[in-house]
GROMACS .gro file of C-alpha atoms in nm:
model
  464
    1MET     CA    1   3.288   0.474   0.085
    2ASN     CA    2   3.139   0.180  -0.108
    3ARG     CA    3   2.801   0.021  -0.049
    4LEU     CA    4   2.938  -0.267   0.156
    5GLN     CA    5   3.122  -0.027   0.387
    6ILE     CA    6   2.800   0.170   0.434
    7PHE     CA    7   2.623  -0.156   0.528
    8ILE     CA    8   2.889  -0.232   0.787
    9LEU     CA    9   2.885   0.120   0.935
   10VAL     CA   10   2.506   0.128   0.963
   11PHE     CA   11   2.467  -0.208   1.130
   12ILE     CA   12   2.762  -0.174   1.367
   13CYS     CA   13   2.579   0.131   1.504
   14VAL     CA   14   2.279  -0.087   1.589
   15PRO     CA   15   2.389  -0.304   1.885
   16GLY     CA   16   2.277  -0.663   1.866
   17PHE     CA   17   2.131  -0.623   1.519
   18LEU     CA   18   2.329  -0.914   1.376
   19THR     CA   19   2.560  -1.149   1.562
   20ARG     CA   20   2.727  -1.323   1.269
   21SER     CA   21   3.000  -1.192   1.038
   22ILE     CA   22   2.853  -0.863   0.922
   23ALA     CA   23   3.069  -0.822   0.611
   24GLN     CA   24   2.990  -1.170   0.486
   25ILE     CA   25   2.620  -1.146   0.568
   26GLN     CA   26   2.577  -0.808   0.401
   27LYS     CA   27   2.733  -0.927   0.075
   28GLU     CA   28   2.503  -1.229   0.086
   29GLN     CA   29   2.206  -1.003   0.151
   30THR     CA   30   2.270  -0.768  -0.140
   31ASP     CA   31   2.313  -1.066  -0.371
   32LEU     CA   32   1.994  -1.224  -0.238
   33ILE     CA   33   1.791  -0.906  -0.292
   34ASP     CA   34   1.929  -0.878  -0.646
   35ARG     CA   35   1.826  -1.236  -0.717
   36TYR     CA   36   1.491  -1.188  -0.548
   37LEU     CA   37   1.402  -0.885  -0.760
   38GLY     CA   38   1.501  -1.075  -1.073
   39VAL     CA   39   1.271  -1.361  -0.975
   40GLN     CA   40   0.986  -1.122  -0.895
   41GLN     CA   41   1.029  -0.952  -1.229
   42GLN     CA   42   0.976  -1.287  -1.400
   43SER     CA   43   0.717  -1.423  -1.159
   44ILE     CA   44   0.480  -1.133  -1.085
   45GLY     CA   45   0.596  -0.874  -1.338
   46PHE     CA   46   0.758  -0.640  -1.085
   47ASN     CA   47   0.871  -0.324  -1.259
   48GLY     CA   48   1.010  -0.049  -1.037
   49THR     CA   49   1.256   0.060  -0.769
   50VAL     CA   50   1.358  -0.072  -0.430
   51MET     CA   51   1.557   0.142  -0.186
   52ILE     CA   52   1.683   0.053   0.162
   53ALA     CA   53   1.843   0.327   0.370
   54GLY     CA   54   1.998   0.353   0.714
   55ASN     CA   55   1.992   0.697   0.871
   56ASP     CA   56   2.088   0.923   0.579
   57SER     CA   57   2.289   0.663   0.386
   58ILE     CA   58   2.164   0.451   0.099
   59ILE     CA   59   2.223   0.086   0.178
   60TYR     CA   60   2.067  -0.065  -0.132
   61ARG     CA   61   1.905   0.075  -0.445
   62ARG     CA   62   1.805  -0.102  -0.762
   63SER     CA   63   1.550  -0.061  -1.038
   64VAL     CA   64   1.430  -0.346  -1.257
   65GLY     CA   65   1.222  -0.315  -1.573
   66LYS     CA   66   1.155   0.003  -1.766
   67ALA     CA   67   1.018   0.350  -1.708
   68SER     CA   68   0.848   0.340  -2.049
   69LEU     CA   69   0.774   0.023  -2.240
   70GLU     CA   70   0.652   0.219  -2.541
   71LEU     CA   71   0.978   0.412  -2.575
   72ASP     CA   72   1.201   0.133  -2.443
   73VAL     CA   73   1.339   0.368  -2.175
   74GLN     CA   74   1.522   0.240  -1.868
   75PHE     CA   75   1.457   0.385  -1.524
   76SER     CA   76   1.660   0.691  -1.426
   77LEU     CA   77   1.864   0.684  -1.105
   78ASP     CA   78   1.571   0.819  -0.901
   79PRO     CA   79   1.247   0.792  -1.099
   80VAL     CA   80   0.921   0.961  -1.002
   81PHE     CA   81   0.620   0.742  -0.919
   82ARG     CA   82   0.265   0.794  -0.802
   83ILE     CA   83   0.245   0.690  -0.436
   84ALA     CA   84  -0.134   0.653  -0.386
   85SER     CA   85  -0.230   0.604  -0.019
   86ILE     CA   86   0.117   0.688   0.111
   87THR     CA   87  -0.026   1.039   0.067
   88LYS     CA   88  -0.219   0.975   0.391
   89GLN     CA   89   0.107   0.991   0.588
   90PHE     CA   90   0.157   1.349   0.477
   91THR     CA   91  -0.203   1.454   0.538
   92ALA     CA   92  -0.191   1.310   0.889
   93MET     CA   93   0.129   1.500   0.966
   94LEU     CA   94  -0.017   1.826   0.835
   95VAL     CA   95  -0.327   1.781   1.052
   96VAL     CA   96  -0.120   1.715   1.365
   97LEU     CA   97   0.101   2.016   1.283
   98ALA     CA   98  -0.212   2.230   1.242
   99ALA     CA   99  -0.329   2.115   1.585
  100GLU     CA  100   0.012   2.205   1.729
  101GLU     CA  101  -0.029   2.552   1.579
  102HIS     CA  102  -0.381   2.577   1.728
  103LYS     CA  103  -0.534   2.603   1.382
  104LEU     CA  104  -0.767   2.318   1.475
  105ALA     CA  105  -0.821   2.058   1.745
  106LEU     CA  106  -0.836   1.682   1.684
  107GLY     CA  107  -1.163   1.670   1.877
  108ASP     CA  108  -1.328   1.927   1.648
  109GLN     CA  109  -1.651   1.809   1.486
  110LEU     CA  110  -1.725   1.851   1.116
  111SER     CA  111  -2.009   2.088   1.198
  112LYS     CA  112  -1.747   2.349   1.288
  113TYR     CA  113  -1.616   2.352   0.930
  114TYR     CA  114  -1.930   2.243   0.743
  115PRO     CA  115  -2.233   2.396   0.918
  116GLN     CA  116  -2.448   2.285   0.623
  117LEU     CA  117  -2.434   1.931   0.765
  118GLY     CA  118  -2.693   2.034   1.023
  119GLN     CA  119  -2.768   1.792   1.307
  120SER     CA  120  -2.700   1.469   1.117
  121ASP     CA  121  -2.458   1.199   1.231
  122TRP     CA  122  -2.213   1.356   0.985
  123SER     CA  123  -2.192   1.672   1.194
  124ASN     CA  124  -2.064   1.474   1.494
  125ILE     CA  125  -1.770   1.318   1.310
  126THR     CA  126  -1.443   1.438   1.461
  127ILE     CA  127  -1.107   1.505   1.299
  128ARG     CA  128  -0.956   1.228   1.513
  129GLN     CA  129  -1.213   0.980   1.382
  130LEU     CA  130  -1.126   1.073   1.024
  131LEU     CA  131  -0.757   1.020   1.100
  132THR     CA  132  -0.818   0.674   1.248
  133HIS     CA  133  -1.085   0.549   1.003
  134THR     CA  134  -1.350   0.536   1.275
  135SER     CA  135  -1.579   0.803   1.128
  136GLY     CA  136  -1.824   0.554   0.977
  137LEU     CA  137  -1.741   0.675   0.626
  138PRO     CA  138  -1.703   0.405   0.361
  139HIS     CA  139  -1.417   0.379   0.113
  140ASN     CA  140  -1.443   0.513  -0.243
  141GLU     CA  141  -1.672   0.229  -0.349
  142GLY     CA  142  -1.945   0.379  -0.132
  143ILE     CA  143  -1.985   0.659  -0.387
  144ALA     CA  144  -2.263   0.569  -0.630
  145ASP     CA  145  -2.130   0.466  -0.973
  146TYR     CA  146  -1.775   0.532  -0.856
  147TRP     CA  147  -1.587   0.287  -1.080
  148GLU     CA  148  -1.838   0.301  -1.364
  149LYS     CA  149  -1.855   0.681  -1.391
  150ILE     CA  150  -1.747   0.913  -1.109
  151SER     CA  151  -1.384   0.799  -1.089
  152PHE     CA  152  -1.330   0.914  -1.449
  153LEU     CA  153  -1.467   1.266  -1.405
  154PRO     CA  154  -1.253   1.580  -1.353
  155LEU     CA  155  -1.476   1.709  -1.073
  156SER     CA  156  -1.427   2.051  -0.921
  157ASP     CA  157  -1.336   2.055  -0.553
  158ARG     CA  158  -1.694   2.154  -0.469
  159GLN     CA  159  -1.838   1.873  -0.680
  160ALA     CA  160  -1.602   1.620  -0.521
  161THR     CA  161  -1.701   1.737  -0.172
  162ASP     CA  162  -2.069   1.711  -0.263
  163GLU     CA  163  -2.018   1.353  -0.381
  164ILE     CA  164  -1.858   1.260  -0.051
  165PHE     CA  165  -2.134   1.425   0.154
  166LYS     CA  166  -2.385   1.207  -0.031
  167LEU     CA  167  -2.226   0.898   0.122
  168LYS     CA  168  -2.427   0.687   0.361
  169LEU     CA  169  -2.242   0.627   0.688
  170LEU     CA  170  -2.177   0.260   0.759
  171SER     CA  171  -2.186   0.304   1.136
  172VAL     CA  172  -2.234   0.565   1.408
  173PRO     CA  173  -1.915   0.776   1.420
  174GLY     CA  174  -1.661   0.642   1.668
  175THR     CA  175  -1.813   0.295   1.703
  176LYS     CA  176  -1.652   0.088   1.425
  177THR     CA  177  -1.352   0.086   1.195
  178GLN     CA  178  -1.384   0.120   0.818
  179TYR     CA  179  -1.093   0.224   0.596
  180SER     CA  180  -1.192   0.541   0.412
  181SER     CA  181  -1.003   0.752   0.159
  182PRO     CA  182  -1.292   1.004   0.144
  183GLY     CA  183  -1.223   1.071   0.512
  184TYR     CA  184  -0.873   1.190   0.423
  185PHE     CA  185  -1.013   1.406   0.143
  186ILE     CA  186  -1.218   1.584   0.410
  187LEU     CA  187  -0.908   1.623   0.629
  188ALA     CA  188  -0.721   1.786   0.338
  189SER     CA  189  -1.019   2.017   0.282
  190ILE     CA  190  -1.022   2.121   0.648
  191LEU     CA  191  -0.651   2.204   0.621
  192GLU     CA  192  -0.734   2.429   0.326
  193ILE     CA  193  -1.005   2.600   0.530
  194VAL     CA  194  -0.784   2.674   0.831
  195TYR     CA  195  -0.475   2.778   0.635
  196HIS     CA  196  -0.659   2.960   0.354
  197LYS     CA  197  -0.430   2.784   0.104
  198ASN     CA  198  -0.462   2.484  -0.122
  199TYR     CA  199  -0.333   2.146  -0.008
  200ASP     CA  200  -0.034   2.156  -0.242
  201ALA     CA  201   0.085   2.490  -0.101
  202ILE     CA  202   0.049   2.370   0.259
  203LEU     CA  203   0.244   2.052   0.178
  204ARG     CA  204   0.527   2.250   0.021
  205GLU     CA  205   0.546   2.501   0.306
  206LYS     CA  206   0.538   2.253   0.592
  207ILE     CA  207   0.714   1.945   0.453
  208THR     CA  208   0.862   1.917   0.106
  209VAL     CA  209   1.053   2.247   0.086
  210PRO     CA  210   1.204   2.230   0.439
  211LEU     CA  211   1.306   1.866   0.384
  212ARG     CA  212   1.432   1.937   0.030
  213MET     CA  213   1.203   1.672  -0.113
  214ASP     CA  214   1.244   1.826  -0.456
  215HIS     CA  215   1.066   1.552  -0.648
  216THR     CA  216   0.759   1.516  -0.428
  217GLY     CA  217   0.428   1.692  -0.475
  218VAL     CA  218   0.062   1.683  -0.565
  219GLY     CA  219  -0.039   1.584  -0.913
  220ASN     CA  220  -0.361   1.563  -1.109
  221SER     CA  221  -0.457   1.363  -1.414
  222THR     CA  222  -0.341   1.626  -1.665
  223ASP     CA  223  -0.010   1.749  -1.520
  224ILE     CA  224   0.312   1.666  -1.701
  225ILE     CA  225   0.553   1.583  -1.418
  226ASN     CA  226   0.927   1.586  -1.486
  227GLY     CA  227   1.075   1.237  -1.444
  228MET     CA  228   0.738   1.063  -1.405
  229VAL     CA  229   0.732   0.701  -1.521
  230SER     CA  230   0.463   0.569  -1.756
  231PRO     CA  231   0.175   0.386  -1.581
  232TYR     CA  232   0.073   0.025  -1.652
  233HIS     CA  233  -0.178  -0.225  -1.522
  234GLN     CA  234  -0.132  -0.599  -1.496
  235LEU     CA  235  -0.428  -0.784  -1.643
  236ALA     CA  236  -0.395  -1.158  -1.595
  237ASP     CA  237  -0.063  -1.245  -1.762
  238ARG     CA  238  -0.006  -0.927  -1.961
  239LEU     CA  239   0.054  -0.556  -1.915
  240ILE     CA  240  -0.177  -0.292  -2.052
  241ALA     CA  241  -0.170   0.087  -2.037
  242ALA     CA  242  -0.316   0.187  -1.699
  243PRO     CA  243  -0.686   0.274  -1.717
  244HIS     CA  244  -0.778   0.636  -1.653
  245ARG     CA  245  -0.872   0.747  -1.302
  246ASP     CA  246  -0.916   1.114  -1.224
  247TYR     CA  247  -0.749   1.244  -0.909
  248ALA     CA  248  -1.027   1.488  -0.813
  249LEU     CA  249  -1.159   1.266  -0.533
  250MET     CA  250  -0.811   1.165  -0.411
  251LYS     CA  251  -0.701   1.494  -0.253
  252GLY     CA  252  -0.507   1.421   0.065
  253SER     CA  253  -0.566   1.048   0.031
  254GLY     CA  254  -0.390   0.939  -0.287
  255ASN     CA  255  -0.291   1.225  -0.519
  256MET     CA  256   0.081   1.260  -0.446
  257TYR     CA  257   0.393   1.154  -0.635
  258SER     CA  258   0.748   1.105  -0.507
  259THR     CA  259   1.077   0.919  -0.546
  260ALA     CA  260   1.238   0.649  -0.335
  261SER     CA  261   1.506   0.898  -0.225
  262ASP     CA  262   1.252   1.157  -0.115
  263LEU     CA  263   1.045   0.902   0.078
  264SER     CA  264   1.362   0.783   0.250
  265LYS     CA  265   1.430   1.144   0.353
  266TRP     CA  266   1.075   1.166   0.486
  267ASN     CA  267   1.108   0.840   0.682
  268ASN     CA  268   1.433   0.954   0.839
  269ALA     CA  269   1.298   1.301   0.919
  270LEU     CA  270   1.012   1.149   1.117
  271ASN     CA  271   1.233   0.911   1.311
  272GLY     CA  272   1.496   1.080   1.521
  273SER     CA  273   1.551   1.392   1.313
  274SER     CA  274   1.529   1.725   1.492
  275HIS     CA  275   1.321   1.878   1.212
  276PHE     CA  276   0.982   1.789   1.364
  277ASN     CA  277   0.878   1.829   1.725
  278LYS     CA  278   0.890   1.487   1.894
  279MET     CA  279   0.550   1.554   2.052
  280VAL     CA  280   0.412   1.577   1.697
  281THR     CA  281   0.578   1.265   1.556
  282ASP     CA  282   0.492   1.061   1.865
  283GLN     CA  283   0.124   1.112   1.788
  284LEU     CA  284   0.169   0.960   1.442
  285PHE     CA  285   0.340   0.652   1.583
  286THR     CA  286   0.130   0.597   1.894
  287ILE     CA  287  -0.142   0.334   1.856
  288GLN     CA  288  -0.466   0.527   1.805
  289ASN     CA  289  -0.676   0.238   1.673
  290SER     CA  290  -0.600  -0.126   1.748
  291GLN     CA  291  -0.883  -0.267   1.535
  292PRO     CA  292  -0.809  -0.433   1.197
  293ILE     CA  293  -0.812  -0.179   0.914
  294ASN     CA  294  -0.838  -0.258   0.544
  295GLY     CA  295  -0.775  -0.627   0.602
  296ARG     CA  296  -0.455  -0.570   0.801
  297SER     CA  297  -0.396  -0.699   1.154
  298GLU     CA  298  -0.154  -0.422   1.255
  299SER     CA  299  -0.262  -0.129   1.468
  300TYR     CA  300  -0.299   0.223   1.331
  301GLY     CA  301  -0.161   0.559   1.437
  302TYR     CA  302  -0.240   0.867   1.233
  303GLY     CA  303  -0.184   0.783   0.865
  304TRP     CA  304   0.049   0.492   0.946
  305PHE     CA  305   0.007   0.121   1.018
  306LEU     CA  306   0.206   0.021   1.327
  307ARG     CA  307   0.347  -0.326   1.381
  308ARG     CA  308   0.459  -0.385   1.738
  309THR     CA  309   0.634  -0.713   1.828
  310SER     CA  310   0.817  -0.880   2.115
  311ASN     CA  311   1.139  -0.805   1.927
  312PRO     CA  312   1.174  -0.424   1.927
  313GLU     CA  313   1.402  -0.431   1.621
  314ARG     CA  314   1.107  -0.565   1.420
  315ASN     CA  315   0.873  -0.282   1.515
  316PHE     CA  316   0.766  -0.130   1.187
  317ASN     CA  317   0.574   0.181   1.079
  318PHE     CA  318   0.444   0.171   0.724
  319THR     CA  319   0.183   0.254   0.462
  320GLY     CA  320   0.110   0.083   0.132
  321GLY     CA  321  -0.077   0.222  -0.163
  322GLY     CA  322  -0.213   0.128  -0.499
  323THR     CA  323  -0.408   0.274  -0.785
  324TYR     CA  324  -0.401   0.234  -1.161
  325GLY     CA  325  -0.037   0.247  -1.267
  326CYS     CA  326   0.095   0.241  -0.911
  327SER     CA  327   0.192  -0.011  -0.643
  328ALA     CA  328   0.377   0.153  -0.356
  329PHE     CA  329   0.509   0.074  -0.009
  330SER     CA  330   0.710   0.284   0.236
  331GLY     CA  331   0.807   0.200   0.592
  332TYR     CA  332   1.058   0.246   0.869
  333TYR     CA  333   1.202   0.028   1.147
  334PRO     CA  334   1.244   0.290   1.423
  335ASN     CA  335   1.476   0.085   1.643
  336ALA     CA  336   1.691  -0.062   1.366
  337LYS     CA  337   1.681   0.279   1.191
  338ILE     CA  338   1.615   0.130   0.849
  339SER     CA  339   1.388   0.270   0.578
  340VAL     CA  340   1.240   0.049   0.305
  341VAL     CA  341   1.069   0.193  -0.005
  342ILE     CA  342   0.922  -0.008  -0.291
  343LEU     CA  343   0.772   0.180  -0.586
  344SER     CA  344   0.630   0.036  -0.908
  345ASN     CA  345   0.453   0.180  -1.211
  346VAL     CA  346   0.244  -0.138  -1.245
  347SER     CA  347  -0.082  -0.170  -1.054
  348THR     CA  348  -0.202  -0.458  -0.837
  349LEU     CA  349   0.143  -0.593  -0.749
  350PRO     CA  350   0.189  -0.752  -0.401
  351VAL     CA  351   0.442  -0.497  -0.274
  352GLY     CA  352   0.348  -0.575   0.087
  353GLU     CA  353   0.450  -0.935   0.031
  354MET     CA  354   0.772  -0.812  -0.129
  355GLN     CA  355   0.848  -0.597   0.175
  356SER     CA  356   0.800  -0.898   0.402
  357ASN     CA  357   1.045  -1.101   0.194
  358ILE     CA  358   1.300  -0.820   0.183
  359GLU     CA  359   1.269  -0.787   0.560
  360SER     CA  360   1.358  -1.154   0.598
  361ILE     CA  361   1.668  -1.103   0.387
  362VAL     CA  362   1.781  -0.783   0.562
  363PHE     CA  363   1.735  -0.926   0.911
  364GLY     CA  364   1.906  -1.255   0.826
  365ASP     CA  365   1.603  -1.481   0.864
  366ARG     CA  366   1.570  -1.808   0.683
  367PHE     CA  367   1.450  -1.718   0.337
  368ASP     CA  368   1.322  -1.944   0.061
  369MET     CA  369   1.360  -1.784  -0.278
  370PRO     CA  370   1.030  -1.783  -0.471
  371VAL     CA  371   1.018  -2.019  -0.764
  372VAL     CA  372   0.916  -1.899  -1.109
  373ARG     CA  373   0.629  -2.132  -1.192
  374THR     CA  374   0.492  -2.211  -1.533
  375HIS     CA  375   0.127  -2.281  -1.602
  376ILE     CA  376  -0.062  -2.493  -1.849
  377VAL     CA  377  -0.347  -2.383  -2.074
  378MET     CA  378  -0.697  -2.504  -1.992
  379GLU     CA  379  -1.017  -2.455  -2.188
  380ALA     CA  380  -1.308  -2.255  -2.048
  381SER     CA  381  -1.515  -2.572  -2.024
  382GLN     CA  382  -1.250  -2.725  -1.800
  383LEU     CA  383  -1.227  -2.420  -1.573
  384ASP     CA  384  -1.602  -2.373  -1.531
  385LYS     CA  385  -1.638  -2.665  -1.286
  386PHE     CA  386  -1.418  -2.494  -1.027
  387GLN     CA  387  -1.649  -2.194  -0.989
  388GLY     CA  388  -1.836  -2.154  -0.664
  389THR     CA  389  -1.819  -2.044  -0.302
  390TYR     CA  390  -1.611  -2.243  -0.056
  391THR     CA  391  -1.632  -2.229   0.326
  392ALA     CA  392  -1.354  -2.305   0.576
  393ASP     CA  393  -1.407  -2.444   0.927
  394ASN     CA  394  -1.347  -2.097   1.069
  395GLY     CA  395  -1.627  -1.955   0.854
  396HIS     CA  396  -1.406  -1.775   0.602
  397LEU     CA  397  -1.545  -1.765   0.252
  398LEU     CA  398  -1.343  -1.813  -0.065
  399ALA     CA  399  -1.507  -1.733  -0.397
  400ILE     CA  400  -1.371  -1.891  -0.715
  401PHE     CA  401  -1.506  -1.744  -1.037
  402PHE     CA  402  -1.436  -1.751  -1.407
  403LYS     CA  403  -1.421  -1.438  -1.623
  404GLY     CA  404  -1.301  -1.407  -1.978
  405GLU     CA  405  -1.046  -1.685  -2.005
  406GLN     CA  406  -0.914  -1.654  -1.651
  407LEU     CA  407  -0.997  -1.814  -1.317
  408TYR     CA  408  -0.996  -1.581  -1.014
  409ALA     CA  409  -1.010  -1.619  -0.635
  410LYS     CA  410  -1.141  -1.378  -0.373
  411MET     CA  411  -1.122  -1.418   0.005
  412GLY     CA  412  -1.376  -1.213   0.200
  413GLN     CA  413  -1.328  -0.839   0.141
  414ASN     CA  414  -0.975  -0.879   0.002
  415PRO     CA  415  -0.905  -0.797  -0.366
  416PHE     CA  416  -0.949  -1.080  -0.613
  417PHE     CA  417  -0.646  -1.232  -0.783
  418GLU     CA  418  -0.572  -1.460  -1.076
  419LEU     CA  419  -0.526  -1.836  -1.047
  420TYR     CA  420  -0.308  -2.030  -1.292
  421PRO     CA  421  -0.326  -2.409  -1.343
  422SER     CA  422  -0.009  -2.616  -1.297
  423ASP     CA  423  -0.207  -2.935  -1.367
  424SER     CA  424  -0.571  -3.036  -1.402
  425SER     CA  425  -0.660  -2.973  -1.035
  426VAL     CA  426  -0.376  -2.765  -0.886
  427PHE     CA  427  -0.364  -2.387  -0.928
  428PHE     CA  428  -0.130  -2.117  -0.798
  429GLY     CA  429  -0.137  -1.742  -0.756
  430LYS     CA  430   0.132  -1.501  -0.866
  431LYS     CA  431   0.020  -1.186  -0.688
  432VAL     CA  432  -0.072  -1.390  -0.381
  433PRO     CA  433   0.168  -1.678  -0.299
  434VAL     CA  434  -0.102  -1.940  -0.263
  435GLN     CA  435  -0.144  -2.291  -0.402
  436ILE     CA  436  -0.494  -2.430  -0.433
  437GLU     CA  437  -0.557  -2.801  -0.480
  438PHE     CA  438  -0.915  -2.889  -0.571
  439GLU     CA  439  -1.064  -3.212  -0.432
  440LYS     CA  440  -1.308  -3.432  -0.623
  441ASP     CA  441  -1.586  -3.676  -0.537
  442SER     CA  442  -1.596  -4.025  -0.680
  443ASP     CA  443  -1.814  -3.892  -0.963
  444ASN     CA  444  -1.543  -3.634  -1.049
  445THR     CA  445  -1.739  -3.331  -0.918
  446ILE     CA  446  -1.553  -3.071  -0.712
  447LYS     CA  447  -1.628  -3.111  -0.338
  448GLY     CA  448  -1.373  -2.875  -0.186
  449LEU     CA  449  -1.018  -2.748  -0.192
  450LYS     CA  450  -0.703  -2.716   0.013
  451ALA     CA  451  -0.528  -2.378   0.013
  452ASN     CA  452  -0.162  -2.352   0.112
  453LEU     CA  453  -0.038  -2.004   0.198
  454ARG     CA  454   0.291  -1.919   0.373
  455GLY     CA  455   0.325  -2.266   0.521
  456GLN     CA  456  -0.034  -2.286   0.644
  457SER     CA  457  -0.292  -2.522   0.500
  458ILE     CA  458  -0.666  -2.444   0.512
  459ARG     CA  459  -0.936  -2.679   0.389
  460PHE     CA  460  -1.256  -2.543   0.230
  461VAL     CA  461  -1.580  -2.724   0.147
  462LYS     CA  462  -1.771  -2.624  -0.164
  463ASN     CA  463  -2.115  -2.481  -0.094
  464ARG     CA  464  -2.392  -2.657  -0.280
   0.00000   0.00000   0.00000
């Protein structure tokens, strides 16, 4: 059976999925995705693998770029990538399985497992709050000197735990939402306590071995992993070797590796497979926290973001992840029964934006192919005048700053991204599809800007 036949079989089994000529549309879709990935390779430097699967059949798979730039090595059929925060999906499942086995209860407080916490607010944090990012714990940046020092160190498990317990809570547990990878480190540690095994062994026993996910596991900064791609980081307009980051503080939150095929198996196993008890999987995909998390508007289950829409076929369960040398995205449309996995060995790529575009293609929406834009060179003295803080009518703040020879933009708590000039007052982003047009006073000073993003235009006034 060829790929086109698989497309037809999969979508015929989903009533009402597409109403036009399926054979014609599917050929158009595969061609569009091919073209799209080629454009994204040129435009944003995408280097990696995209896989779309329906049930247990591969609908689309393609890799662009190279597994090793130094050795000029192409990607293998199913390369191994770091998957960063997609690890949280697995930790959440292991916790819910442990609750099903009565090893723990989701309402348990940390004081049960860490009596040394005494009567502090920490002791009242529950496992459920850690799962839903409502514990009050900050993200990694809350650890003193994290990026300057701690993130480089090969800490022992005890040292890593001590660093986390030094954190200052941002809110009373259970009252506010704050995305926190350290919270998932604690969850992984609790699993080790109740099972008397390390996290890797629990993962193999409960998930990867039964599902035959032969290329998925836990890695550290020194392991040599068969099939692992070389890691890179995109710095402005060039690639560099990915900076070092030790995995000691990423247990259960970002220390796993996998392949697109294995993650597709995982997605399918959680959605309709008889391998896991439905009462267990339903907990993962039931809305547990409807507050915005990590800048996203979607709700949250346990370890998964949950998008629920008026069109059930567009309901989507997903997690994205990123660290040095890794940009990753994995999700599943439970009603359309489609899995989408995007894995790259280049950090800070907009894989979430790529998923959105691929969704438009797969579901037959109107889709405008991104344009590969070229930029001009401007001197530092020319760029300096654009620096400052800009405020929109809705109160949102946009910071524009100059560093090295590059202009950057940062909206609120979102990551900063590079801006490239297309003329003397118009800039565009590659990692974020935004165009910014600066506005000038009669005396040629910058008074504000207009930002165009995904068809929306927002005007900002420069703060004086």
